[in-house]
CSV table of N, CA and C in Angstrom, one decimal:
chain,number,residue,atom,x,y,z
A,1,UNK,N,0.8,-1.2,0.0
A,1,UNK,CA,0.0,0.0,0.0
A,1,UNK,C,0.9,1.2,0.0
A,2,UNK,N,1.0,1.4,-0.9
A,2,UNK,CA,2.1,3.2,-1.4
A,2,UNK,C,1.2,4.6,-2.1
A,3,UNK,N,1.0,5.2,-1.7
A,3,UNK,CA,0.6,6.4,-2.1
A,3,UNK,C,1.9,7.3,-1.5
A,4,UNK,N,2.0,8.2,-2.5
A,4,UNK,CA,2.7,9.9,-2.5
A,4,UNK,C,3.8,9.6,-1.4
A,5,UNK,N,4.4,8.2,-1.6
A,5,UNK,CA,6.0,7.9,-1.0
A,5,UNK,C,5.4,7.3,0.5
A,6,UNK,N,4.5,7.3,0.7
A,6,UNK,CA,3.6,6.8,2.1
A,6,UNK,C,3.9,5.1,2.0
A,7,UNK,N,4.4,4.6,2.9
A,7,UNK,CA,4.7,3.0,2.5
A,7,UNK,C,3.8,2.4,4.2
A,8,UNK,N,2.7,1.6,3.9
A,8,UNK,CA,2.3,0.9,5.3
A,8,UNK,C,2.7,-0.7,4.9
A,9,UNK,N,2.8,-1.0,6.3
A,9,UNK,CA,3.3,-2.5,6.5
A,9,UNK,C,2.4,-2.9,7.4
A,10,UNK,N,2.6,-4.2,7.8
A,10,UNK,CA,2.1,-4.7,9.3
A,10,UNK,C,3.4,-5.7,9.4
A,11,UNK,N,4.0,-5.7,11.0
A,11,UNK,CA,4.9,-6.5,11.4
A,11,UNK,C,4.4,-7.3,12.8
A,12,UNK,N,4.4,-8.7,12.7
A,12,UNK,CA,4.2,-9.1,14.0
A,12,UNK,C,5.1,-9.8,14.9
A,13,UNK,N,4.8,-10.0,15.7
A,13,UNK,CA,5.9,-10.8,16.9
A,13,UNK,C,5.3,-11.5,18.0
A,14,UNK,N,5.1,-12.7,18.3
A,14,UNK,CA,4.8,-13.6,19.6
A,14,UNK,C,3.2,-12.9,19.5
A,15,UNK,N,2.4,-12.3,20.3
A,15,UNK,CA,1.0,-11.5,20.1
A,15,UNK,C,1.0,-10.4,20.1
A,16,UNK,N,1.8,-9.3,19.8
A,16,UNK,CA,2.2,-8.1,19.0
A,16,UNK,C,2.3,-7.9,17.8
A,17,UNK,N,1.4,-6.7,17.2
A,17,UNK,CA,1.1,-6.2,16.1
A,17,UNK,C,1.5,-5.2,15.9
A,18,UNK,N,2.0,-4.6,14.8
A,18,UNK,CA,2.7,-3.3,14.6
A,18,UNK,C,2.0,-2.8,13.1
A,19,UNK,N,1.5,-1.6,13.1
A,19,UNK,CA,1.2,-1.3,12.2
A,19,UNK,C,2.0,-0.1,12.1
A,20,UNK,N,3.0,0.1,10.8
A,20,UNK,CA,3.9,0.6,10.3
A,20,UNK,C,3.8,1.6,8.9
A,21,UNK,N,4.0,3.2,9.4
A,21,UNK,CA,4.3,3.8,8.2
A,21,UNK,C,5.2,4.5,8.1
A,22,UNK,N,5.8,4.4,6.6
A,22,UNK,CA,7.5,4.7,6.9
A,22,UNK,C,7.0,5.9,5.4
A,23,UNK,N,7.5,7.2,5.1
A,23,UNK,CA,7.9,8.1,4.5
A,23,UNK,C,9.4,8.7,4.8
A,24,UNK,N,9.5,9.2,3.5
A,24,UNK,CA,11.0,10.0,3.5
A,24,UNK,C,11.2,10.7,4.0
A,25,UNK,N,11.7,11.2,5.4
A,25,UNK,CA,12.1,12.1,6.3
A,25,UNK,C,13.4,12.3,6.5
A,26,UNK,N,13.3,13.0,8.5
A,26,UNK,CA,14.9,12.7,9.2
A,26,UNK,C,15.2,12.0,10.0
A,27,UNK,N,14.9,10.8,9.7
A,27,UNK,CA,15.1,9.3,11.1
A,27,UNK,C,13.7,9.8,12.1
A,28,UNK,N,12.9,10.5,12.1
A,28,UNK,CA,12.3,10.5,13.3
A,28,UNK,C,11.3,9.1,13.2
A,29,UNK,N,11.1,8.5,14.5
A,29,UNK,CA,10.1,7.7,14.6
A,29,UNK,C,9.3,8.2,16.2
A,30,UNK,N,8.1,7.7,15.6
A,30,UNK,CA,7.3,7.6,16.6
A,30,UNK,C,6.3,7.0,16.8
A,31,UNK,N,6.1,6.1,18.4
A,31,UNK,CA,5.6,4.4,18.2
A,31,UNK,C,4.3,5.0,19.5
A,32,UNK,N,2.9,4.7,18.9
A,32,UNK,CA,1.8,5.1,19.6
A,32,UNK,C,1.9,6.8,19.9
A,33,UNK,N,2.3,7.5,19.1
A,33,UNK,CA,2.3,9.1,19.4
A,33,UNK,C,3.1,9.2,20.1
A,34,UNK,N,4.3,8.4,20.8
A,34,UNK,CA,5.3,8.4,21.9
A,34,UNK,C,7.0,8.4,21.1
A,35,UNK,N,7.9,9.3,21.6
A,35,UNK,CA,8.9,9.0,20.8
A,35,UNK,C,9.3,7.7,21.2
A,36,UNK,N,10.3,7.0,20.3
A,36,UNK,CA,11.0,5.9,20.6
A,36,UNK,C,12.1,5.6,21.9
A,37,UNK,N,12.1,6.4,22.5
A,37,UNK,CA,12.9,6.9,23.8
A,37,UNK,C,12.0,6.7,24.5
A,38,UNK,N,10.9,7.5,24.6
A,38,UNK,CA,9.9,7.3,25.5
A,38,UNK,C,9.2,5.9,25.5
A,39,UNK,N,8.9,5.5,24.2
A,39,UNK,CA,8.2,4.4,24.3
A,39,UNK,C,9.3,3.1,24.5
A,40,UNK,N,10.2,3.0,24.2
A,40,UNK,CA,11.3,1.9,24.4
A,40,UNK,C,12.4,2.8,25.0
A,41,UNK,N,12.4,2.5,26.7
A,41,UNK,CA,13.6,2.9,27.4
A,41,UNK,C,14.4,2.0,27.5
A,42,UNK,N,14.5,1.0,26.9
A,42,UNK,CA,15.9,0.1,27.4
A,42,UNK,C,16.6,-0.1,25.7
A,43,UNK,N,17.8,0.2,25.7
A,43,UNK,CA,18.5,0.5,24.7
A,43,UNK,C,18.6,-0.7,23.8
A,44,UNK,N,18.5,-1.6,24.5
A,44,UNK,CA,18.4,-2.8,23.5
A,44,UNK,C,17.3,-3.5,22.5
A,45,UNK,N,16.1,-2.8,23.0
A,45,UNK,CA,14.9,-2.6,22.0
A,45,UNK,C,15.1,-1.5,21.1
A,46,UNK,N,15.7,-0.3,21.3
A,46,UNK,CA,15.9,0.6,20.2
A,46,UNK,C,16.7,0.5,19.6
A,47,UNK,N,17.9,-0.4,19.9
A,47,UNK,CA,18.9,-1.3,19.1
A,47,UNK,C,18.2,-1.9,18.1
A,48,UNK,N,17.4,-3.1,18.3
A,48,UNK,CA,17.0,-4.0,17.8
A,48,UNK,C,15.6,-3.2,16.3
A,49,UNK,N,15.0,-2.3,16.7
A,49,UNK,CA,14.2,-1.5,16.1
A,49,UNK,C,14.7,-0.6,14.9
A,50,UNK,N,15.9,-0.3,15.3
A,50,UNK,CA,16.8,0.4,13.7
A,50,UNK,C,17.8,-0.3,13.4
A,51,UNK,N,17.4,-1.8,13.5
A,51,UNK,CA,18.5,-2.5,13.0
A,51,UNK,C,18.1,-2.8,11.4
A,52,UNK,N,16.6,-2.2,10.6
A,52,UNK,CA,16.4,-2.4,9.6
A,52,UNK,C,17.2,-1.5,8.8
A,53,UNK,N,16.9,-0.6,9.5
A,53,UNK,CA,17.7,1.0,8.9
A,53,UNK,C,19.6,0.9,8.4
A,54,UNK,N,20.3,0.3,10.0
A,54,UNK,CA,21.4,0.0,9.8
A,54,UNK,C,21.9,-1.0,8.5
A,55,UNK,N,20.8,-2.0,8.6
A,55,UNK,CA,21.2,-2.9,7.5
A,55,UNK,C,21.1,-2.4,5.9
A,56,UNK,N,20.3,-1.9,5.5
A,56,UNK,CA,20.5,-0.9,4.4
A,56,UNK,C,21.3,0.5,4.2
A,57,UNK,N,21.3,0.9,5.6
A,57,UNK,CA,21.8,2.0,5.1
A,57,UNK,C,21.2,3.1,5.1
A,58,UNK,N,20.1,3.3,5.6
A,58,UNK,CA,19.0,4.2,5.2
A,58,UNK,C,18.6,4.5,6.9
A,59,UNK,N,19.6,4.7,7.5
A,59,UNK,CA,19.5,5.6,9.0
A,59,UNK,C,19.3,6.9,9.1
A,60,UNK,N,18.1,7.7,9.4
A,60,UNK,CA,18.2,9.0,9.1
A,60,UNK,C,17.4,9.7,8.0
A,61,UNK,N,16.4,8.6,7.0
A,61,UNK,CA,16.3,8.9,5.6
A,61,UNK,C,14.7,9.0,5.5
A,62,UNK,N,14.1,7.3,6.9
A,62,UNK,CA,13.0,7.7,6.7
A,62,UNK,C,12.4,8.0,7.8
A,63,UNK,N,11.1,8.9,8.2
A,63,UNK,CA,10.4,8.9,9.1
A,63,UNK,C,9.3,7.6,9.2
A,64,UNK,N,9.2,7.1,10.3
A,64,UNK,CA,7.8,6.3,10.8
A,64,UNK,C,7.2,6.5,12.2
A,65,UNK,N,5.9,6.2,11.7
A,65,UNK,CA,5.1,6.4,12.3
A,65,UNK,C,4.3,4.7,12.9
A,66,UNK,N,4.2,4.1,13.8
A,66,UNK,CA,3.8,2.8,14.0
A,66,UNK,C,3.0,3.0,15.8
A,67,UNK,N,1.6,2.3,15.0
A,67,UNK,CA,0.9,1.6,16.2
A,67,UNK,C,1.2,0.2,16.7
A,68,UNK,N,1.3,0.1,17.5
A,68,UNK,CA,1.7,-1.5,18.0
A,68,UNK,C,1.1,-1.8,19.3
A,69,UNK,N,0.1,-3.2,19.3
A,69,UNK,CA,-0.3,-3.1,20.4
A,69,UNK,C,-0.4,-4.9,20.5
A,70,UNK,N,-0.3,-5.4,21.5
A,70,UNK,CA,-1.0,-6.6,22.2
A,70,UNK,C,0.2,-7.4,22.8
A,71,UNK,N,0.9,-8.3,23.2
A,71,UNK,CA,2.5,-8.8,23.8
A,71,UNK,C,3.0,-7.8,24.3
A,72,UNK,N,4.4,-8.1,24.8
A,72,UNK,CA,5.2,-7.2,25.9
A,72,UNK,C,5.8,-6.5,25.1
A,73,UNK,N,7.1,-5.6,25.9
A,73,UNK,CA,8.0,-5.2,25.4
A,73,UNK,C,8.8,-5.6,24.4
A,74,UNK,N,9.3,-6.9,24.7
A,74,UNK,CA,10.1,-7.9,23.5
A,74,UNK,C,9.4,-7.7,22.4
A,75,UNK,N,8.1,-8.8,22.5
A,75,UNK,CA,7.3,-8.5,21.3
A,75,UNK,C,7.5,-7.9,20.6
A,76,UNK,N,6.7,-6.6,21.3
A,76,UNK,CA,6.0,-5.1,20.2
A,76,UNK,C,7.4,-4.6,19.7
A,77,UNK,N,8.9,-4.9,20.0
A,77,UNK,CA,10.1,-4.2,19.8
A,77,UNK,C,10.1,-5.0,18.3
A,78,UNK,N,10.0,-6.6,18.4
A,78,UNK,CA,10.3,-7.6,17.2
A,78,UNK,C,9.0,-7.2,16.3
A,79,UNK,N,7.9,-6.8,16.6
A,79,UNK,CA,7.1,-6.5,15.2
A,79,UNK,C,7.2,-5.3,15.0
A,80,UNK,N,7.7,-3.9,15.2
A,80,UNK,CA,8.3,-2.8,14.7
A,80,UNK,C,9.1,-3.1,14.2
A,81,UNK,N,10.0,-4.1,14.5
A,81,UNK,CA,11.4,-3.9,13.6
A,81,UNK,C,10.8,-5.1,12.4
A,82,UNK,N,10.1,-6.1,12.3
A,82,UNK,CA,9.1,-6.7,11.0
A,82,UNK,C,8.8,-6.0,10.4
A,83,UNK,N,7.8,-4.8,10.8
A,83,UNK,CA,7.5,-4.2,9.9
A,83,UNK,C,8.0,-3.2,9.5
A,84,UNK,N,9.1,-2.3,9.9
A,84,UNK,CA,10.4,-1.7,9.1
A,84,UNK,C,11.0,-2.2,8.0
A,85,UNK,N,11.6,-3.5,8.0
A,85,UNK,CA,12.0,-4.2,7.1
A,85,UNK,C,11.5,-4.4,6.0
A,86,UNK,N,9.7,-4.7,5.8
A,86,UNK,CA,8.7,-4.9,5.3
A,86,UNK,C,8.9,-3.8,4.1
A,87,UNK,N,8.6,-2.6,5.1
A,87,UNK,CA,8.6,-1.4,4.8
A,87,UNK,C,9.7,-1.0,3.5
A,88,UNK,N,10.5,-1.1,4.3
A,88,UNK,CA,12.0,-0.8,3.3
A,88,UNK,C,11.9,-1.9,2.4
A,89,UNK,N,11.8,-2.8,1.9
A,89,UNK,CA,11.8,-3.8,0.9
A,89,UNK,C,10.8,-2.8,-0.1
A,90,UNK,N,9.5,-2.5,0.4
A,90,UNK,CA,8.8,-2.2,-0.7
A,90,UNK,C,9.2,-1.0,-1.0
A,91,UNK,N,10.2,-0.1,-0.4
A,91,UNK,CA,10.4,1.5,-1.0
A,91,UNK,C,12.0,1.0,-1.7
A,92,UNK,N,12.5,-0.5,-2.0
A,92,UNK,CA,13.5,-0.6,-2.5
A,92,UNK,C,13.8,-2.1,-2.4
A,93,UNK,N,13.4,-2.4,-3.6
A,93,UNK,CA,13.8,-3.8,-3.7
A,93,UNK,C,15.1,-4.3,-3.6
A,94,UNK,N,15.8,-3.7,-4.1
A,94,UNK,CA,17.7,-3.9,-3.7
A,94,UNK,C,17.7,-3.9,-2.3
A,95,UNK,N,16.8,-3.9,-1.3
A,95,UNK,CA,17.3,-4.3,0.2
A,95,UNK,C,17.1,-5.3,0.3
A,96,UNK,N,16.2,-6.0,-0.4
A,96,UNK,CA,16.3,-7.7,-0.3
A,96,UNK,C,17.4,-8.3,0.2
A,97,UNK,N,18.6,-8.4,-0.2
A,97,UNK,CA,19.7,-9.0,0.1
A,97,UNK,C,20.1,-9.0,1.4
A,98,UNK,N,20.2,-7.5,1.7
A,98,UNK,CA,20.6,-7.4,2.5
A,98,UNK,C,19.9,-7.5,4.2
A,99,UNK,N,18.6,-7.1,3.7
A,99,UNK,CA,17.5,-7.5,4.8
A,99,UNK,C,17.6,-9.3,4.6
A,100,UNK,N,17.4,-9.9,4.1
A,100,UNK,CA,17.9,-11.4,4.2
A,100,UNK,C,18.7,-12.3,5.2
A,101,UNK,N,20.0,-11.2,4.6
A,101,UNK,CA,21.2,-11.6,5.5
A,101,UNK,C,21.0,-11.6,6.8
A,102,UNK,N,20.7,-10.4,7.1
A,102,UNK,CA,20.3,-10.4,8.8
A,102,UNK,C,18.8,-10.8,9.0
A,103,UNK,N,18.3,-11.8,8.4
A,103,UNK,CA,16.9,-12.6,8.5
A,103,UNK,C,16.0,-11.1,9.3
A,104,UNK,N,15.9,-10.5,9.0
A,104,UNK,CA,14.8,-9.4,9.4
A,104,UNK,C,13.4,-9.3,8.9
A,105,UNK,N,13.7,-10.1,7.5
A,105,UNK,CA,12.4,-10.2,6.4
A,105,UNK,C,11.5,-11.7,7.0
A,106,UNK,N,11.6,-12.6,8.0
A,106,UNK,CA,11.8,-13.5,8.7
A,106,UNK,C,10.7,-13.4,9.8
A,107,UNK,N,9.5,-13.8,9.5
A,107,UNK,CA,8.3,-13.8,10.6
A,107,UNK,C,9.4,-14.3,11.7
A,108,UNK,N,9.5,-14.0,12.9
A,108,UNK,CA,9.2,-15.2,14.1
A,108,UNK,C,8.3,-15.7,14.8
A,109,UNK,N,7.9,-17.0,14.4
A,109,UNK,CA,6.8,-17.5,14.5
A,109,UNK,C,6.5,-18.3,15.6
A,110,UNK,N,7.6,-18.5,16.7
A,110,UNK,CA,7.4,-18.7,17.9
A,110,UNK,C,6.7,-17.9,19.1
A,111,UNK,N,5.3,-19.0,19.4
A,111,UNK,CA,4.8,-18.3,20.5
A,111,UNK,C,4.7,-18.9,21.5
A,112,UNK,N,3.7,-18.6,22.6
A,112,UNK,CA,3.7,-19.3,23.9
A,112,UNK,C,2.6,-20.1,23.7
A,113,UNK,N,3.3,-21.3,24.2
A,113,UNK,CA,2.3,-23.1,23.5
A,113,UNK,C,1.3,-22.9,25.1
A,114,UNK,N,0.3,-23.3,24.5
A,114,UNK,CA,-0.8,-23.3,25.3
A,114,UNK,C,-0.6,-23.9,26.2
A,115,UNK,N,-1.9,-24.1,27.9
A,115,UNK,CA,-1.5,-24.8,28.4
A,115,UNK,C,-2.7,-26.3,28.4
A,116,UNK,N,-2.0,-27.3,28.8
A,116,UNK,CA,-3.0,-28.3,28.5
A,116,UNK,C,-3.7,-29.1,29.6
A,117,UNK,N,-5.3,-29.7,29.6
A,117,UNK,CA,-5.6,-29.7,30.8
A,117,UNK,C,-5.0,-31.1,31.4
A,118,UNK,N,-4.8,-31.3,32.5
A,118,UNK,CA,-4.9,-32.5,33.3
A,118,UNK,C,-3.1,-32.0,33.7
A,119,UNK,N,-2.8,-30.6,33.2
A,119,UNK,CA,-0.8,-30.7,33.6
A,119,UNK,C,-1.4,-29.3,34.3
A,120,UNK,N,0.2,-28.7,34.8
A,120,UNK,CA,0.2,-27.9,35.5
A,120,UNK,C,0.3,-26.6,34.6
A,121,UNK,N,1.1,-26.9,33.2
A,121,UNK,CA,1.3,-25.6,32.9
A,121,UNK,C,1.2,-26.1,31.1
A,122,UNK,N,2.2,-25.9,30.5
A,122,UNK,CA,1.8,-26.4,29.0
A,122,UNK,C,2.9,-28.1,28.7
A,123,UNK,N,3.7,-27.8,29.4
A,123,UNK,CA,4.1,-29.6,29.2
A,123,UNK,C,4.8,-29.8,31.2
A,124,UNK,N,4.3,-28.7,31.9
A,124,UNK,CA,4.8,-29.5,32.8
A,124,UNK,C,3.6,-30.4,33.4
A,125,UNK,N,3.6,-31.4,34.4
A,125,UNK,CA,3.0,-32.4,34.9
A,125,UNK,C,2.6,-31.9,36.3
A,126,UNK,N,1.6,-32.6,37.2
A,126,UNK,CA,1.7,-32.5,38.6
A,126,UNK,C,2.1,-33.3,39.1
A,127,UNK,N,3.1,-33.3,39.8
A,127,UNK,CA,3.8,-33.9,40.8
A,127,UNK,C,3.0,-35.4,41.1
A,128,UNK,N,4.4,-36.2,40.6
A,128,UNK,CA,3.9,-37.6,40.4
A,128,UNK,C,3.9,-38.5,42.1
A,129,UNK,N,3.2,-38.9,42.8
A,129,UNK,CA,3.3,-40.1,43.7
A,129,UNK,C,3.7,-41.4,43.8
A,130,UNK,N,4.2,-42.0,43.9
A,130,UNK,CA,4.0,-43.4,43.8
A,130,UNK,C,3.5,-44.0,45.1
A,131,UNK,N,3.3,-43.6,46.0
A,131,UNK,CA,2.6,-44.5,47.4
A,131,UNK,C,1.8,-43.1,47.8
């Protein structure tokens, strides 16, 4: 979906959704109307969030804008940076490669396995007796 350089994506992660729009700007991002500082205080989620940017090259180039809601912090950090990647693929197909390399273009599709009934938790058991 592209109109007038306007690129949306959706990126997900564990039960986090990110809805993502990236235009040509000056690196600003901002995640629920919050800057990225504000909304991610631990540096290693804003690490992990312009690591689309880093890999292309394009740190500084575009602005986004992203809603993201439902999972934790981890999560909502891994479907922003999904849907960055997304993003940049479709404002330049030559990122392919290199979004690849660092598997960013890469659902992770690991979530938390239900729990099942007659156990304690999703594979643990209740404490077995034997007398």
């Amino acid at each position: 979906m592209s109109t007038a350089g306007l690129i949306a994506t959706t990126g997900k992660r564990k039960n986090a959704v990110a809805r993502v729009r990236l235009q040509p700007g000056n690196g600003q991002i901002t995640i629920n109307d919050r800057t990225l500082e504000n909304y991610f205080p631990r540096e290693i989620h804003r690490v992990q969030i312009l690591q689309p940017f880093q890999a292309t090259g394009t740190t500084g180039k575009f602005n986004a804008s992203v809603n993201v809601h439902g999972g934790g912090e981890m999560g909502q950090a891994g479907a922003v940076r999904h849907g960055i990647a997304k993003a940049l693929l479709i404002s330049d197909a030559a990122f392919r490669e290199n979004l690849r390399k660092e598997t960013l273009l890469t659902r992770d599709s690991r979530v938390k396995e239900r729990k099942k009934y007659g156990q304690k938790g999703a594979r643990r058991r209740f404490q077995f007796s034997k007398r």
